[in-house]
Every structure is written in C-alpha cells, then in structure tokens.
Tab-separated table of C-alpha atoms in Angstrom:
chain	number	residue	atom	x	y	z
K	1	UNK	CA	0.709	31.482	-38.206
K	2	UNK	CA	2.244	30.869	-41.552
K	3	UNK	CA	2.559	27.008	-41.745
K	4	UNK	CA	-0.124	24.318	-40.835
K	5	UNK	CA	1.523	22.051	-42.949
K	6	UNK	CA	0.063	22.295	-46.286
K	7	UNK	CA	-3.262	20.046	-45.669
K	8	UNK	CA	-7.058	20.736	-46.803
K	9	UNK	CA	-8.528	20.215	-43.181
K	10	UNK	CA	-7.061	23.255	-40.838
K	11	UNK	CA	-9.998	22.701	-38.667
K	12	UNK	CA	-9.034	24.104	-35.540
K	13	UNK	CA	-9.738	22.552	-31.723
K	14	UNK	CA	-7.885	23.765	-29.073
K	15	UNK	CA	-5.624	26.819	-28.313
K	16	UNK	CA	-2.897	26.849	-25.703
K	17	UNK	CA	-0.950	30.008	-24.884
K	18	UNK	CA	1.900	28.760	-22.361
K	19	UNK	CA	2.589	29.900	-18.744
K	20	UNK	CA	5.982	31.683	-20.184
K	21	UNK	CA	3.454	33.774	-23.013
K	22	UNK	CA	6.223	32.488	-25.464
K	23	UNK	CA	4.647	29.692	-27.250
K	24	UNK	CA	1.068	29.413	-28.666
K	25	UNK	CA	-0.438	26.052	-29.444
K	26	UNK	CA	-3.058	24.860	-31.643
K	27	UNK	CA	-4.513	21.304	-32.165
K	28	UNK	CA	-6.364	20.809	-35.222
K	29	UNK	CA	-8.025	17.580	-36.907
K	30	UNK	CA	-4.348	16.742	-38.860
K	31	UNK	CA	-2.043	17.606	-36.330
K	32	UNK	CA	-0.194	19.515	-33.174
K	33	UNK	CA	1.311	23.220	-34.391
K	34	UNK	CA	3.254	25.665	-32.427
K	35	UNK	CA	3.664	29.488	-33.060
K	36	UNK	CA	6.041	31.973	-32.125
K	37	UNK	CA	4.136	34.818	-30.290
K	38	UNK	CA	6.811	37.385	-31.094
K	39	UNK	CA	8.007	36.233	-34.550
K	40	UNK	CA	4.466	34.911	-35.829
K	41	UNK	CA	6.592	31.547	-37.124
K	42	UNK	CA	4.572	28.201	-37.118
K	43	UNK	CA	5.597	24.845	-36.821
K	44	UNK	CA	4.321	21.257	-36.915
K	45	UNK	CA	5.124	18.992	-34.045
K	46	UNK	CA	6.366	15.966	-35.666
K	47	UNK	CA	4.926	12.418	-33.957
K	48	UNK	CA	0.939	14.029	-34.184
K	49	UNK	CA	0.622	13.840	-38.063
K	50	UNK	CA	-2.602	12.860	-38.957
K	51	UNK	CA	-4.090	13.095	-35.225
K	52	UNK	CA	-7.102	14.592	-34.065
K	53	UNK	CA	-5.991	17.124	-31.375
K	54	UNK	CA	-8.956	17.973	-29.580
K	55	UNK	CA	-7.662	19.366	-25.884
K	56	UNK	CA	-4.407	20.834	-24.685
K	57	UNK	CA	-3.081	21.885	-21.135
K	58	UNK	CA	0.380	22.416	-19.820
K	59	UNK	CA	1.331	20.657	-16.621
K	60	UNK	CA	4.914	21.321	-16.389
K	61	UNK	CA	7.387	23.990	-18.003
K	62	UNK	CA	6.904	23.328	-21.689
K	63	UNK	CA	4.976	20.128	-21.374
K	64	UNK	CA	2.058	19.227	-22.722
K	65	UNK	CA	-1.248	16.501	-21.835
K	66	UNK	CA	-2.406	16.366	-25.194
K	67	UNK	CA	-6.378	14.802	-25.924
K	68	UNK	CA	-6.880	13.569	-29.072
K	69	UNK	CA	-9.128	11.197	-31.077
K	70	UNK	CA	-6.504	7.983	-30.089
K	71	UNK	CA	-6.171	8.628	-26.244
K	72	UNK	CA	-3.693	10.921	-24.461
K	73	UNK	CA	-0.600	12.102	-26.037
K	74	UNK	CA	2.242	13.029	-23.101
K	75	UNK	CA	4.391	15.632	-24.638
K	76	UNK	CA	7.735	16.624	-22.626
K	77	UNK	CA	10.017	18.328	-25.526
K	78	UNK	CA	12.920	19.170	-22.940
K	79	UNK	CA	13.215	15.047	-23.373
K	80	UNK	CA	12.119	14.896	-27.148
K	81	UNK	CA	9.860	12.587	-25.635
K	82	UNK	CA	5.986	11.184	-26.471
K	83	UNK	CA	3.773	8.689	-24.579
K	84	UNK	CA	0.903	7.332	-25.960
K	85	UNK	CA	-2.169	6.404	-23.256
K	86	UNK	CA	-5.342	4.167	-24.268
K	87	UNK	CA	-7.919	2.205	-23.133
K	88	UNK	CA	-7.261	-1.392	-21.874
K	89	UNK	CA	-9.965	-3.514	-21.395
K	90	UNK	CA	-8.038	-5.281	-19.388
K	91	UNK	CA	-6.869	-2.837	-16.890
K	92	UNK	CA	-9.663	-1.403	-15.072
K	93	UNK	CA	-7.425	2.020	-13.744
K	94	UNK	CA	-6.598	2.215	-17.791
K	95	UNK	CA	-8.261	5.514	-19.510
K	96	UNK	CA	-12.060	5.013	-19.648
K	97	UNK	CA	-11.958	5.946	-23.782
K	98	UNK	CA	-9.614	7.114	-26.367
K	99	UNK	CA	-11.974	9.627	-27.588
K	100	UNK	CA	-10.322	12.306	-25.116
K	101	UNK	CA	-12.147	16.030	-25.224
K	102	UNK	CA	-11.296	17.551	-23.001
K	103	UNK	CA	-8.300	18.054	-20.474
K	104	UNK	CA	-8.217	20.304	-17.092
K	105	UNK	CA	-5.108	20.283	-14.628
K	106	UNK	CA	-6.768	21.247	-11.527
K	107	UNK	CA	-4.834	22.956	-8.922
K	108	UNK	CA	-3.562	19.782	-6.944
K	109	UNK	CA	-1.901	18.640	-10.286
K	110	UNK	CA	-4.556	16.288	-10.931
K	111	UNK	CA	-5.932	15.610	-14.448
K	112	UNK	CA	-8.890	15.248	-15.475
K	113	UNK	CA	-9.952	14.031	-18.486
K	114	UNK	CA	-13.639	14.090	-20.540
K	115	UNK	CA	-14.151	11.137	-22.354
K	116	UNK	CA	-16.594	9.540	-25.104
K	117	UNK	CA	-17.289	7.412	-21.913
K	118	UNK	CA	-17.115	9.611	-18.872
K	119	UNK	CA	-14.486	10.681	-17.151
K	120	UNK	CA	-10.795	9.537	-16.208
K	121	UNK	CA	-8.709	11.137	-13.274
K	122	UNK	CA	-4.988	10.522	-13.347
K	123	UNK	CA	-4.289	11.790	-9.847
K	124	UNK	CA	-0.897	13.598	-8.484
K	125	UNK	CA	0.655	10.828	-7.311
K	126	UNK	CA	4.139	11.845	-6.859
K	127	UNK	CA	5.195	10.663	-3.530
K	128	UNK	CA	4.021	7.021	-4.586
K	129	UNK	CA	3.528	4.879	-6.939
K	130	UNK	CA	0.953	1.997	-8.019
K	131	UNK	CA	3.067	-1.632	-8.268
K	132	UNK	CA	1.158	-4.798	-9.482
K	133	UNK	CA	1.711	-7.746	-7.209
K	134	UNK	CA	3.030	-9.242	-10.095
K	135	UNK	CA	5.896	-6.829	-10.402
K	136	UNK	CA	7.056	-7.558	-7.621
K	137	UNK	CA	6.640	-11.821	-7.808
K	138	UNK	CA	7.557	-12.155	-11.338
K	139	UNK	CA	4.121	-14.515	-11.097
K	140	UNK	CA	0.507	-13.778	-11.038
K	141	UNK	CA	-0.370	-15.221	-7.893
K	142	UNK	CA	-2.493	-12.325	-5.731
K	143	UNK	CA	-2.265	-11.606	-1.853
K	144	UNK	CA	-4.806	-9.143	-0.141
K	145	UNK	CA	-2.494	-7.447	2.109
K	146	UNK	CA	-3.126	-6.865	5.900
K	147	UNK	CA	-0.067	-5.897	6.757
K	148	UNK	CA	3.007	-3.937	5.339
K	149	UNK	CA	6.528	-3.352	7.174
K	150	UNK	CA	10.022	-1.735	5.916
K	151	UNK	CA	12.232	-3.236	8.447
K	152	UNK	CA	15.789	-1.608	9.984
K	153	UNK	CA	17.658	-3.341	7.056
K	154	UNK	CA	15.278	-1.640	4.081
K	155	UNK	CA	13.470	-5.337	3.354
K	156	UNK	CA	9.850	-4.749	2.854
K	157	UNK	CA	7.309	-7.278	3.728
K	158	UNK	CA	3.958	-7.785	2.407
K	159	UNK	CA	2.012	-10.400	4.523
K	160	UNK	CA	-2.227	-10.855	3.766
K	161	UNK	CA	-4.667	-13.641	2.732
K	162	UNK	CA	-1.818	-15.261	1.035
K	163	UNK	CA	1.393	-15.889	2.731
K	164	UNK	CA	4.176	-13.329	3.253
K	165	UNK	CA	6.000	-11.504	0.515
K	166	UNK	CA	9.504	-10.077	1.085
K	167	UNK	CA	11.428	-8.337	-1.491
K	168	UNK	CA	14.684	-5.617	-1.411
K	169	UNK	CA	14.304	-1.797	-1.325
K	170	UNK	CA	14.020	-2.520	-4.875
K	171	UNK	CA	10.906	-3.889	-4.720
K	172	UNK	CA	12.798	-6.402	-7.663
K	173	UNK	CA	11.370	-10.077	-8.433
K	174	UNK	CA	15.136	-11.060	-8.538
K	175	UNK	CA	15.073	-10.951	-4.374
K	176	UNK	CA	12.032	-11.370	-3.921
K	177	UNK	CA	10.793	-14.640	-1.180
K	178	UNK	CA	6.976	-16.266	-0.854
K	179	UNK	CA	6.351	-17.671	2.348
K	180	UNK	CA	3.295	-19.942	2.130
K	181	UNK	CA	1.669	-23.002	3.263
K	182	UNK	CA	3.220	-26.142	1.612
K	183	UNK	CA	5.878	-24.303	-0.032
K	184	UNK	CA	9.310	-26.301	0.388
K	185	UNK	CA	11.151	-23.520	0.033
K	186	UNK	CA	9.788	-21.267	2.648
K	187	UNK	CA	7.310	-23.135	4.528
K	188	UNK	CA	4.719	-20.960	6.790
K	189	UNK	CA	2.208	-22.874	9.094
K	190	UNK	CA	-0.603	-20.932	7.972
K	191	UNK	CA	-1.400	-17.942	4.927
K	192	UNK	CA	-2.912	-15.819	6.645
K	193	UNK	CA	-0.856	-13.188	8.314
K	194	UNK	CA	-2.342	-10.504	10.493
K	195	UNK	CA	0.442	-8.668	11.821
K	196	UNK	CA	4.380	-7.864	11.267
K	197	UNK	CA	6.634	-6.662	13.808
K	198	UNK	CA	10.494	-6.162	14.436
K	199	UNK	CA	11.103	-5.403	17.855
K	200	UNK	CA	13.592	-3.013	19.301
K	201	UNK	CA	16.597	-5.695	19.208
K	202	UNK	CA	16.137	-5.765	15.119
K	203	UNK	CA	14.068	-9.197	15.928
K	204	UNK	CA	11.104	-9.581	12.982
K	205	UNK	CA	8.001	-11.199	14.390
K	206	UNK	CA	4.862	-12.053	12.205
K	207	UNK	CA	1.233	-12.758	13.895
K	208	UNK	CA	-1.261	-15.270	12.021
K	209	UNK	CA	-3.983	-17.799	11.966
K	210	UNK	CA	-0.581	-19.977	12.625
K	211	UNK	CA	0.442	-18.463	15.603
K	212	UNK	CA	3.186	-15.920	16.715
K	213	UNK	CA	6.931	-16.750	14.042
K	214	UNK	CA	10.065	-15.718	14.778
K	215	UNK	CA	12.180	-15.161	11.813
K	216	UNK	CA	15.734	-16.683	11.580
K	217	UNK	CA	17.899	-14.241	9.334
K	218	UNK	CA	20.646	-17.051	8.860
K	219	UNK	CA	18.862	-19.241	7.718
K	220	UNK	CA	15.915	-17.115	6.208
K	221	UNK	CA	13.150	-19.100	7.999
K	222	UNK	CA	10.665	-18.672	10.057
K	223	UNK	CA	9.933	-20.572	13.613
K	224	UNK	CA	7.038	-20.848	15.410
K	225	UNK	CA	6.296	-19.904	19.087
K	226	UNK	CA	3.990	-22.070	20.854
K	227	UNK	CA	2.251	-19.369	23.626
K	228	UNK	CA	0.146	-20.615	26.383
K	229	UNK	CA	-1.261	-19.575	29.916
K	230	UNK	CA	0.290	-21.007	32.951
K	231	UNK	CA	-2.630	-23.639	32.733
K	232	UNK	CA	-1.778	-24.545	29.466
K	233	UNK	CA	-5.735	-24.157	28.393
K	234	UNK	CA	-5.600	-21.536	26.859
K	235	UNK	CA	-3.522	-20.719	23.383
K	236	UNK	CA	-2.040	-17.929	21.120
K	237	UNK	CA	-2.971	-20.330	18.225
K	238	UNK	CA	-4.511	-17.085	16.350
K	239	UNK	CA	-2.483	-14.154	16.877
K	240	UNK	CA	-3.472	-11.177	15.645
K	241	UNK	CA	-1.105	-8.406	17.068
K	242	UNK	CA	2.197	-8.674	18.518
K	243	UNK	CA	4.655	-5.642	20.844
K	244	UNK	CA	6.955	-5.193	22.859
K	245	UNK	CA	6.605	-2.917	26.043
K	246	UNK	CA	9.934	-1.576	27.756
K	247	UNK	CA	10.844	-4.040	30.251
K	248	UNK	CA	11.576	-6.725	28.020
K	249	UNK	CA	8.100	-8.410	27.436
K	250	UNK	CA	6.172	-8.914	24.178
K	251	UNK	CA	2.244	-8.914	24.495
K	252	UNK	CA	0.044	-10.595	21.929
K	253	UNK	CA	-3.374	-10.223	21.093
K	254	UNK	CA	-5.702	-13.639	20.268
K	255	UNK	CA	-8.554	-14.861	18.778
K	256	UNK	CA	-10.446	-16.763	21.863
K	257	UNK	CA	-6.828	-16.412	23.921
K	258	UNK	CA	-7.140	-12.761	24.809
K	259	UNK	CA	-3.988	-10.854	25.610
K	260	UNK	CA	-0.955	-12.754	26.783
K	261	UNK	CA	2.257	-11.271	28.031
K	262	UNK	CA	5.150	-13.426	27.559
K	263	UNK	CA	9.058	-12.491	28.790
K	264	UNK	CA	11.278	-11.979	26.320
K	265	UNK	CA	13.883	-14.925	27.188
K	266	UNK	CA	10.625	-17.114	26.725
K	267	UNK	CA	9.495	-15.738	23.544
K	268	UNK	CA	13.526	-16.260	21.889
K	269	UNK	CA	14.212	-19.078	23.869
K	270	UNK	CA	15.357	-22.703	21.380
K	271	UNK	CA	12.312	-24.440	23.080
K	272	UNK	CA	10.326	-23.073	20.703
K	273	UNK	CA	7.776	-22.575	23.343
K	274	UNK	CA	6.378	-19.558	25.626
K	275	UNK	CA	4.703	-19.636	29.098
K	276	UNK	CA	2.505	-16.321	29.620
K	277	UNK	CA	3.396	-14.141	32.658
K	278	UNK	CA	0.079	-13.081	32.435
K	279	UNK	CA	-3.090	-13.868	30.175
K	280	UNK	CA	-6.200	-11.250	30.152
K	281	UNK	CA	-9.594	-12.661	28.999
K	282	UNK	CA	-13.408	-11.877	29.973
K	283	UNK	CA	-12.530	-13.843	33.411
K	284	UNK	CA	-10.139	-11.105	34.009
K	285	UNK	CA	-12.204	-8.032	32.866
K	286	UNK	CA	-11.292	-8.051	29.537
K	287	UNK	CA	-14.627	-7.245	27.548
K	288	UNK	CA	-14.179	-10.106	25.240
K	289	UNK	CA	-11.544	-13.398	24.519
K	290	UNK	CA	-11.277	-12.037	20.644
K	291	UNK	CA	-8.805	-9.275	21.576
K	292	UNK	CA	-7.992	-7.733	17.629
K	293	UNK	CA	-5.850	-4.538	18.153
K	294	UNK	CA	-3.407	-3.367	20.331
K	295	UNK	CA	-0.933	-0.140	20.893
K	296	UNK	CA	0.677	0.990	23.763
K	297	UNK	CA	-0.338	4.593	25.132
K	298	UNK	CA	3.379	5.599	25.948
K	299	UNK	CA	2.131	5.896	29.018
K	300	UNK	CA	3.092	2.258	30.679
K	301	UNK	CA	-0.256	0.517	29.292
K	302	UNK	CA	-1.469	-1.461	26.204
K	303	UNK	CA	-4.582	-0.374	25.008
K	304	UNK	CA	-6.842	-2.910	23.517
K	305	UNK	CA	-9.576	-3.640	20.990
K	306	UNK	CA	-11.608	-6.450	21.073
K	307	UNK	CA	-13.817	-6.304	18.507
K	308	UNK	CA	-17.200	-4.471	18.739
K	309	UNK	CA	-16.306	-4.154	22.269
K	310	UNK	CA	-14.748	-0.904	22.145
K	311	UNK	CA	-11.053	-0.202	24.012
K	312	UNK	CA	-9.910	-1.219	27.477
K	313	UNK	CA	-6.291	-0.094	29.033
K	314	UNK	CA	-4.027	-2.946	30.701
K	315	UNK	CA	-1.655	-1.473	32.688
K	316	UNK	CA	1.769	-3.402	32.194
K	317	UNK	CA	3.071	-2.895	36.308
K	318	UNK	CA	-0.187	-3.484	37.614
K	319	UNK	CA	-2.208	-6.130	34.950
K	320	UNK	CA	-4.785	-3.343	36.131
K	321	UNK	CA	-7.604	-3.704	33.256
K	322	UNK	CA	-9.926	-0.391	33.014
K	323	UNK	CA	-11.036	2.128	30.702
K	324	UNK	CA	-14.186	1.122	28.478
K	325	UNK	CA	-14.282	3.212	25.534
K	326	UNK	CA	-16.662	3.094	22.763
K	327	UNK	CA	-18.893	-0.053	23.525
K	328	UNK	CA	-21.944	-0.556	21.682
K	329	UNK	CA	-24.139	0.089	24.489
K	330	UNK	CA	-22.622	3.499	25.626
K	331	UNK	CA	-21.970	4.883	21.790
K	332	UNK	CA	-22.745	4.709	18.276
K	333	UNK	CA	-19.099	4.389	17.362
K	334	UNK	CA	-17.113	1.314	17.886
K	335	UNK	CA	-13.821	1.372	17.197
K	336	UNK	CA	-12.245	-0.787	14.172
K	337	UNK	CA	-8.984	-0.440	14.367
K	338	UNK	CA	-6.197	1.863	16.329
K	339	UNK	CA	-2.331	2.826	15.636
C-alpha cells in the first residue's frame, strides 16, 4: 500500500479482504484505508480521520460494520453513506460500550459485537422492526400490550394495561386514536383490554375488564354490550375472549361468567344488551367459572381454557361439554394459552 496518509502512528488493527477479492481493508489507530489488490493503490476513507479502527467485517456487497474506539461506524459506500452507533445510557437495547473490538457476522446475519463491557448483538431483524410506543402516540404515555390486530381495512390496534391504541398502516402519530378511561374524546369503560376481534361481517369487537364493545366506524366509538344468562345472575362483566362460530353466534369467555353464547342479532342489536342462548360454568361441566382462552377446533366446537384447569371442548350443536386435557391432577403441563 503506498498511502496511509502521511501520519507517525500506522499502527495497524484489522485486515479485511472483501467477498469480491477486489478490495483490501485496513483499520489502523488514525484511520480506515483501502487498497487495490491488483494495482497495489491505497486510499484513505474520508469521515474515519483520526479514529481508532479496531474491527472490520463486511455484511453486504461493499459494506462495512466498522469497530472502533467511538462505537460502530456503518459504512455503505454504494450510498456515500456513514452511521455513527454509541452507547445511551438511556436506552437499554443501545450498544453496551463504545470501545468496540471486535466484530463477527455470524451466519444468520447477526452481529455480534465485543465490547469494553461485554457484548452487544444487533440481531437480523429484517422482516420487522422495533417501534417505541411513543412513535406511534407522539406522547410518552406506555401500554403493556395484550393484544394486537390489523383489521380488513389495514388499521392496527394495540389494546393492553392501558386503553386501546389505533393508528393507520403507517403506524403515524398524525392518525393515531387513545381510547381510555375518562378520556372525552374516546371514552372506554375500562383500560384494560384482553382481546380484539373483527368478525366475518368486517364488525371489530374488543373484550375487557369493561365488558364485550362494539365499535361504531361512523362515529369512531365504541359501545358496550351488556351480556347476561337467561337468569340475568350471571354477567360477561370481564370478558376475556370473544368469536364467532358459523351459524351466526359469537361466544365469549368470562371471568366468574364462564362461556356465554349469544346470537348475533342480540349481540348488534340498538338495545345495547345481549341475552345468552346458552351459558357454560362449573354447574354445567365446565372445570371452572374463570374461562381465559378460547379457539374453535374447525371442527364445530370451541375449545376452552380455564385457567390451570387445562382444556375442555363445547360442542356448538349439542352444548355437549367434554374433553379434559392437561389438568393439574392428570399432567405436569397446564396449558397457558392456545391459538
């Protein structure tokens, strides 16, 4: 190499000969070079004056993860471009220390980097993406999600410990709606939402500790839907899950209600109020009245979780309950949650 820029300290690091065997690369203590392996001609890479380039590795045609003594250097020529990654103390998925030594690109496209203060992994996350609630809200309010639908229209909600969130495809603050308790805007009788459904009619349902809502897309508000037995003792008050089975009736699973089955003309109807057809609760064979999960088997029943009690079948002809699968006292396993 015939050029390394004129300084005293040529102290050499790292070597890098590319995939293509054109380029070779050299990090030193004042700076990033590259050499011609046919013509021998060296060159410094402006933007790394001065830098301590410990590590090198190429992760993409001509692109470089570059270590030094002031974090990691991203180096993608083709877009004469440079990122610069450090520590944040304030971001705990931030690089551990800018003292990087060492770089590896394992064969999952991961990288992994050695660090005055252990290690950092920057995973191959190309199919998604990590968004702060924040980006989305435009505020820092937080919301531990539970539950997470894209409906028909490309909407996504976001419903947890904290109301619902809904925002475009763009995920973009400028859309974006906060359905919460006291909110005047878009009111919600309780936070916390355990389930989100649209139904095969494009209908969006959420489940909570507020009972079963039925969104109104005129008006962008939600309605609740007061579910009882036919004794009106018992209540869908807590409703934790929420289907639809193929004759036209939506089932949904409570906290001390059990299951109730409700027809659909019920569930939509102005009255704001729905009359089980049926209601399944330890009287009726169900293992427990805090029924938790449910999915249907495609095979004309609803399977059910209730808690630590493992899964039961109701059949939806029949109201048939059977099928105890993974209770405490016949397994070690009990079943947390199904889809």
């Amino acid at each position: 190499m015939t050029a390394m820029g004129g300084r005293n300290n040529q102290f050499v690091n790292s070597l890098l000969v590319d995939n293509a065997g054109e380029w070779l690369w050299s990090g030193s203590e004042n700076g990033l070079y590259r050499c011609g392996l046919g013509s021998g001609e060296g060159a410094e890479i402006p933007g790394f004056g001065g830098e301590s380039v410990k590590s090198l590795v190429e992760v993409a045609a001509g692109n470089l993860d570059i270590g030094t003594d002031d974090g990691l250097y991203i180096y993608e020529p083709s877009n004469q471009g440079v990122r610069h990654i450090v520590h944040n103390s304030r971001d705990g998925s931030s690089l551990v220390n800018n003292i990087v030594w060492a770089v590896f690109r394992d064969r999952d496209g991961n990288i992994w980097l050695g660090t005055d203060s252990g290690v950092s992994l920057a995973p191959n996350t190309g199919a998604s993406r990590f968004v702060p609630v924040s980006d989305i809200t435009g505020v820092g309010d937080g919301n531990k999600f539970y539950a997470i639908l894209r409906d028909s229209r490309g909407g996504l909600w976001l419903g947890g410990s904290n109301g619902l969130i809904y925002t475009d495809a763009d995920m973009s603050p400028r859309n974006v709606r906060w359905y919460r308790m006291g909110d005047k805007k878009y009111p919600l009788p309780h936070n916390r939402i355990r389930d989100i459904y649209e139904d095969g009619s494009g209908r969006l349902w959420i489940a909570s500790d507020g009972g079963v809502n039925l969104y109104d897309r005129v008006s962008g508000q939600f309605r609740r839907i007061d579910i009882t037995d036919a004794t009106g003792t018992r209540n869908a008050n807590w409703a934790y899950r929420i289907l639809e089975d193929r004759g036209g009736n939506y089932w949904i699973s409570s906290y001390l209600g059990g299951v109730f089955m409700v027809d659909r003309s019920d569930m939509v109807s102005p009255s704001g109020s729905g009359t089980a057809r049926g209601n399944w609760t330890s009287e009726d064979g169900l293992a427990g009245d805090a029924a938790n999960n449910m999915v249907p088997d495609g095979r004309g029943g609803i399977v059910v979780q209730c808690y630590a009690d493992g899964l039961q079948r109701i059949d939806v002809v029949t109201g048939e309950v059977s099928g105890f699968v993974g209770r405490a006292g016949d397994m070690d396993v009990s079943p947390d949650y199904l889809i």
